[in-house]
Amino acid sequence: MFKYTLDNKRYHTLNYHVKTKYNQKVVKISLNAGFSCPNLDGTVGYGGCIYCSKSGSGDFGGDINKSLPEQFYEIKDKIDKKWPNSKYIAYFQARTNTYAPLEILKQKYEEALKLPNVIGLFIATRCDS
């Protein structure tokens, strides 16, 4: 078994890091903050690109019609059945989650970080955004 891994990977895994730091399961919760993308809004193109599905790679994200806390609790309730008392990483998954004015990004990210037992963020984005 390799050092710094729980699943015999040859590198220091995030799973190992969070499990040893928090001494419990840490789970990503996919959220949809309603962001767009330069390949959807006409800035670069229309209709999306090859990286995303029609829903903007947010197929497993929360419901865009619900607030971030509503999405979080809906998914958390399902996760808690398998891993009760977990910690969470808010995963901004759908579309380009850095494609908005700074004030809006900050508001959305901080809103997610205030949710109970959220220890960090994963932010999906395009390399050119």
PDB file of C-alpha atoms in Angstrom:
ATOM      1  CA  MET A   1       0.000   0.000   0.000  1.00  0.00           C
ATOM      2  CA  PHE A   2       1.289   3.445  -0.932  1.00  0.00           C
ATOM      3  CA  LYS A   3       1.660   6.165   1.684  1.00  0.00           C
ATOM      4  CA  TYR A   4      -0.968   8.988   1.683  1.00  0.00           C
ATOM      5  CA  THR A   5      -3.695   6.949   0.038  1.00  0.00           C
ATOM      6  CA  LEU A   6      -6.650   4.869   1.168  1.00  0.00           C
ATOM      7  CA  ASP A   7      -7.194   3.259  -2.214  1.00  0.00           C
ATOM      8  CA  ASN A   8      -3.640   2.334  -3.278  1.00  0.00           C
ATOM      9  CA  LYS A   9      -3.079   5.293  -5.588  1.00  0.00           C
ATOM     10  CA  ARG A  10       0.532   6.385  -6.228  1.00  0.00           C
ATOM     11  CA  TYR A  11      -0.158   9.959  -5.156  1.00  0.00           C
ATOM     12  CA  HIS A  12      -1.520  11.877  -2.169  1.00  0.00           C
ATOM     13  CA  THR A  13      -5.272  11.720  -2.779  1.00  0.00           C
ATOM     14  CA  LEU A  14      -7.866  14.276  -1.745  1.00  0.00           C
ATOM     15  CA  ASN A  15      -9.865  11.437  -0.204  1.00  0.00           C
ATOM     16  CA  TYR A  16      -6.906  10.581   2.046  1.00  0.00           C
ATOM     17  CA  HIS A  17      -6.344  14.224   2.973  1.00  0.00           C
ATOM     18  CA  VAL A  18      -9.921  15.028   4.005  1.00  0.00           C
ATOM     19  CA  LYS A  19     -10.506  11.694   5.727  1.00  0.00           C
ATOM     20  CA  THR A  20      -7.376  12.083   7.859  1.00  0.00           C
ATOM     21  CA  LYS A  21      -7.947  15.813   8.485  1.00  0.00           C
ATOM     22  CA  TYR A  22     -11.633  15.558   9.465  1.00  0.00           C
ATOM     23  CA  ASN A  23     -11.636  11.931  10.626  1.00  0.00           C
ATOM     24  CA  GLN A  24     -14.920  11.292   8.837  1.00  0.00           C
ATOM     25  CA  LYS A  25     -16.444  10.993   5.382  1.00  0.00           C
ATOM     26  CA  VAL A  26     -16.397  14.131   3.214  1.00  0.00           C
ATOM     27  CA  VAL A  27     -18.862  14.168   0.312  1.00  0.00           C
ATOM     28  CA  LYS A  28     -19.277  16.542  -2.641  1.00  0.00           C
ATOM     29  CA  ILE A  29     -22.745  18.005  -3.078  1.00  0.00           C
ATOM     30  CA  SER A  30     -23.368  19.198  -6.639  1.00  0.00           C
ATOM     31  CA  LEU A  31     -25.065  22.573  -6.886  1.00  0.00           C
ATOM     32  CA  ASN A  32     -26.361  24.617  -9.793  1.00  0.00           C
ATOM     33  CA  ALA A  33     -25.789  28.344  -9.246  1.00  0.00           C
ATOM     34  CA  GLY A  34     -27.391  29.325 -12.552  1.00  0.00           C
ATOM     35  CA  PHE A  35     -24.215  30.527 -14.260  1.00  0.00           C
ATOM     36  CA  SER A  36     -23.908  30.660 -18.030  1.00  0.00           C
ATOM     37  CA  CYS A  37     -20.980  30.057 -20.366  1.00  0.00           C
ATOM     38  CA  PRO A  38     -19.265  32.068 -23.134  1.00  0.00           C
ATOM     39  CA  ASN A  39     -20.204  29.287 -25.558  1.00  0.00           C
ATOM     40  CA  LEU A  40     -23.866  29.665 -24.713  1.00  0.00           C
ATOM     41  CA  ASP A  41     -24.460  33.388 -24.349  1.00  0.00           C
ATOM     42  CA  GLY A  42     -22.953  34.445 -27.676  1.00  0.00           C
ATOM     43  CA  THR A  43     -19.702  35.902 -26.304  1.00  0.00           C
ATOM     44  CA  VAL A  44     -17.736  33.118 -28.014  1.00  0.00           C
ATOM     45  CA  GLY A  45     -20.443  30.970 -29.556  1.00  0.00           C
ATOM     46  CA  TYR A  46     -23.963  29.586 -29.301  1.00  0.00           C
ATOM     47  CA  GLY A  47     -25.317  26.201 -28.357  1.00  0.00           C
ATOM     48  CA  GLY A  48     -22.550  25.073 -26.037  1.00  0.00           C
ATOM     49  CA  CYS A  49     -19.421  23.077 -26.785  1.00  0.00           C
ATOM     50  CA  ILE A  50     -18.159  19.497 -26.757  1.00  0.00           C
ATOM     51  CA  TYR A  51     -17.361  19.518 -23.021  1.00  0.00           C
ATOM     52  CA  CYS A  52     -20.895  19.836 -21.721  1.00  0.00           C
ATOM     53  CA  SER A  53     -24.184  18.043 -22.046  1.00  0.00           C
ATOM     54  CA  LYS A  54     -27.303  20.022 -22.933  1.00  0.00           C
ATOM     55  CA  SER A  55     -27.728  20.860 -19.259  1.00  0.00           C
ATOM     56  CA  GLY A  56     -24.200  22.262 -19.073  1.00  0.00           C
ATOM     57  CA  SER A  57     -22.540  19.281 -17.377  1.00  0.00           C
ATOM     58  CA  GLY A  58     -24.860  19.805 -14.468  1.00  0.00           C
ATOM     59  CA  ASP A  59     -26.791  16.598 -14.965  1.00  0.00           C
ATOM     60  CA  PHE A  60     -26.274  15.672 -11.330  1.00  0.00           C
ATOM     61  CA  GLY A  61     -26.372  19.186  -9.933  1.00  0.00           C
ATOM     62  CA  GLY A  62     -29.210  20.675  -8.017  1.00  0.00           C
ATOM     63  CA  ASP A  63     -32.398  22.113  -9.465  1.00  0.00           C
ATOM     64  CA  ILE A  64     -31.656  25.550 -10.974  1.00  0.00           C
ATOM     65  CA  ASN A  65     -35.143  26.689  -9.904  1.00  0.00           C
ATOM     66  CA  LYS A  66     -34.238  26.262  -6.227  1.00  0.00           C
ATOM     67  CA  SER A  67     -31.947  28.321  -4.028  1.00  0.00           C
ATOM     68  CA  LEU A  68     -28.481  26.997  -3.175  1.00  0.00           C
ATOM     69  CA  PRO A  69     -29.558  26.077   0.398  1.00  0.00           C
ATOM     70  CA  GLU A  70     -32.644  24.260  -0.930  1.00  0.00           C
ATOM     71  CA  GLN A  71     -30.507  22.306  -3.402  1.00  0.00           C
ATOM     72  CA  PHE A  72     -27.956  21.541  -0.692  1.00  0.00           C
ATOM     73  CA  TYR A  73     -30.471  20.201   1.838  1.00  0.00           C
ATOM     74  CA  GLU A  74     -32.322  18.158  -0.782  1.00  0.00           C
ATOM     75  CA  ILE A  75     -29.125  16.352  -1.818  1.00  0.00           C
ATOM     76  CA  LYS A  76     -27.733  16.238   1.747  1.00  0.00           C
ATOM     77  CA  ASP A  77     -30.851  14.398   2.966  1.00  0.00           C
ATOM     78  CA  LYS A  78     -30.185  11.640   0.420  1.00  0.00           C
ATOM     79  CA  ILE A  79     -26.463  11.449   1.233  1.00  0.00           C
ATOM     80  CA  ASP A  80     -27.112  11.327   4.974  1.00  0.00           C
ATOM     81  CA  LYS A  81     -28.958   8.025   4.551  1.00  0.00           C
ATOM     82  CA  LYS A  82     -25.704   6.417   3.413  1.00  0.00           C
ATOM     83  CA  TRP A  83     -23.150   8.536   5.311  1.00  0.00           C
ATOM     84  CA  PRO A  84     -24.755  10.207   8.336  1.00  0.00           C
ATOM     85  CA  ASN A  85     -22.813  12.996  10.048  1.00  0.00           C
ATOM     86  CA  SER A  86     -20.630  13.712   7.031  1.00  0.00           C
ATOM     87  CA  LYS A  87     -18.822  16.880   6.112  1.00  0.00           C
ATOM     88  CA  TYR A  88     -19.446  18.380   2.679  1.00  0.00           C
ATOM     89  CA  ILE A  89     -17.755  20.104  -0.220  1.00  0.00           C
ATOM     90  CA  ALA A  90     -20.074  22.396  -2.177  1.00  0.00           C
ATOM     91  CA  TYR A  91     -19.483  21.480  -5.815  1.00  0.00           C
ATOM     92  CA  PHE A  92     -20.430  24.180  -8.297  1.00  0.00           C
ATOM     93  CA  GLN A  93     -20.771  21.861 -11.268  1.00  0.00           C
ATOM     94  CA  ALA A  94     -23.152  23.123 -13.937  1.00  0.00           C
ATOM     95  CA  ARG A  95     -21.757  25.312 -16.721  1.00  0.00           C
ATOM     96  CA  THR A  96     -18.875  27.771 -16.132  1.00  0.00           C
ATOM     97  CA  ASN A  97     -18.780  28.667 -12.451  1.00  0.00           C
ATOM     98  CA  THR A  98     -16.306  31.512 -12.785  1.00  0.00           C
ATOM     99  CA  TYR A  99     -18.263  33.250 -15.555  1.00  0.00           C
ATOM    100  CA  ALA A 100     -19.967  36.069 -13.669  1.00  0.00           C
ATOM    101  CA  PRO A 101     -19.025  39.384 -12.085  1.00  0.00           C
ATOM    102  CA  LEU A 102     -16.862  39.056  -8.986  1.00  0.00           C
ATOM    103  CA  GLU A 103     -19.616  40.311  -6.663  1.00  0.00           C
ATOM    104  CA  ILE A 104     -21.975  37.548  -7.813  1.00  0.00           C
ATOM    105  CA  LEU A 105     -19.292  34.844  -7.585  1.00  0.00           C
ATOM    106  CA  LYS A 106     -18.395  35.960  -4.071  1.00  0.00           C
ATOM    107  CA  GLN A 107     -22.042  36.002  -2.972  1.00  0.00           C
ATOM    108  CA  LYS A 108     -22.719  32.477  -4.306  1.00  0.00           C
ATOM    109  CA  TYR A 109     -19.493  30.967  -2.934  1.00  0.00           C
ATOM    110  CA  GLU A 110     -19.944  32.549   0.501  1.00  0.00           C
ATOM    111  CA  GLU A 111     -23.572  31.413   0.628  1.00  0.00           C
ATOM    112  CA  ALA A 112     -22.425  27.822   0.092  1.00  0.00           C
ATOM    113  CA  LEU A 113     -19.608  28.085   2.641  1.00  0.00           C
ATOM    114  CA  LYS A 114     -22.107  29.186   5.330  1.00  0.00           C
ATOM    115  CA  LEU A 115     -24.097  25.952   5.014  1.00  0.00           C
ATOM    116  CA  PRO A 116     -23.640  23.504   7.915  1.00  0.00           C
ATOM    117  CA  ASN A 117     -20.588  21.222   7.776  1.00  0.00           C
ATOM    118  CA  VAL A 118     -19.410  22.587   4.406  1.00  0.00           C
ATOM    119  CA  ILE A 119     -15.614  22.534   4.569  1.00  0.00           C
ATOM    120  CA  GLY A 120     -14.778  23.839   1.106  1.00  0.00           C
ATOM    121  CA  LEU A 121     -15.673  24.424  -2.522  1.00  0.00           C
ATOM    122  CA  PHE A 122     -15.078  22.638  -5.809  1.00  0.00           C
ATOM    123  CA  ILE A 123     -15.581  25.046  -8.687  1.00  0.00           C
ATOM    124  CA  ALA A 124     -15.964  23.639 -12.187  1.00  0.00           C
ATOM    125  CA  THR A 125     -14.976  26.053 -14.941  1.00  0.00           C
ATOM    126  CA  ARG A 126     -13.576  26.247 -18.452  1.00  0.00           C
ATOM    127  CA  CYS A 127      -9.861  26.707 -18.891  1.00  0.00           C
ATOM    128  CA  ASP A 128     -10.486  29.821 -20.997  1.00  0.00           C
ATOM    129  CA  SER A 129     -12.924  31.515 -18.634  1.00  0.00           C
TER     130      SER A 129
END
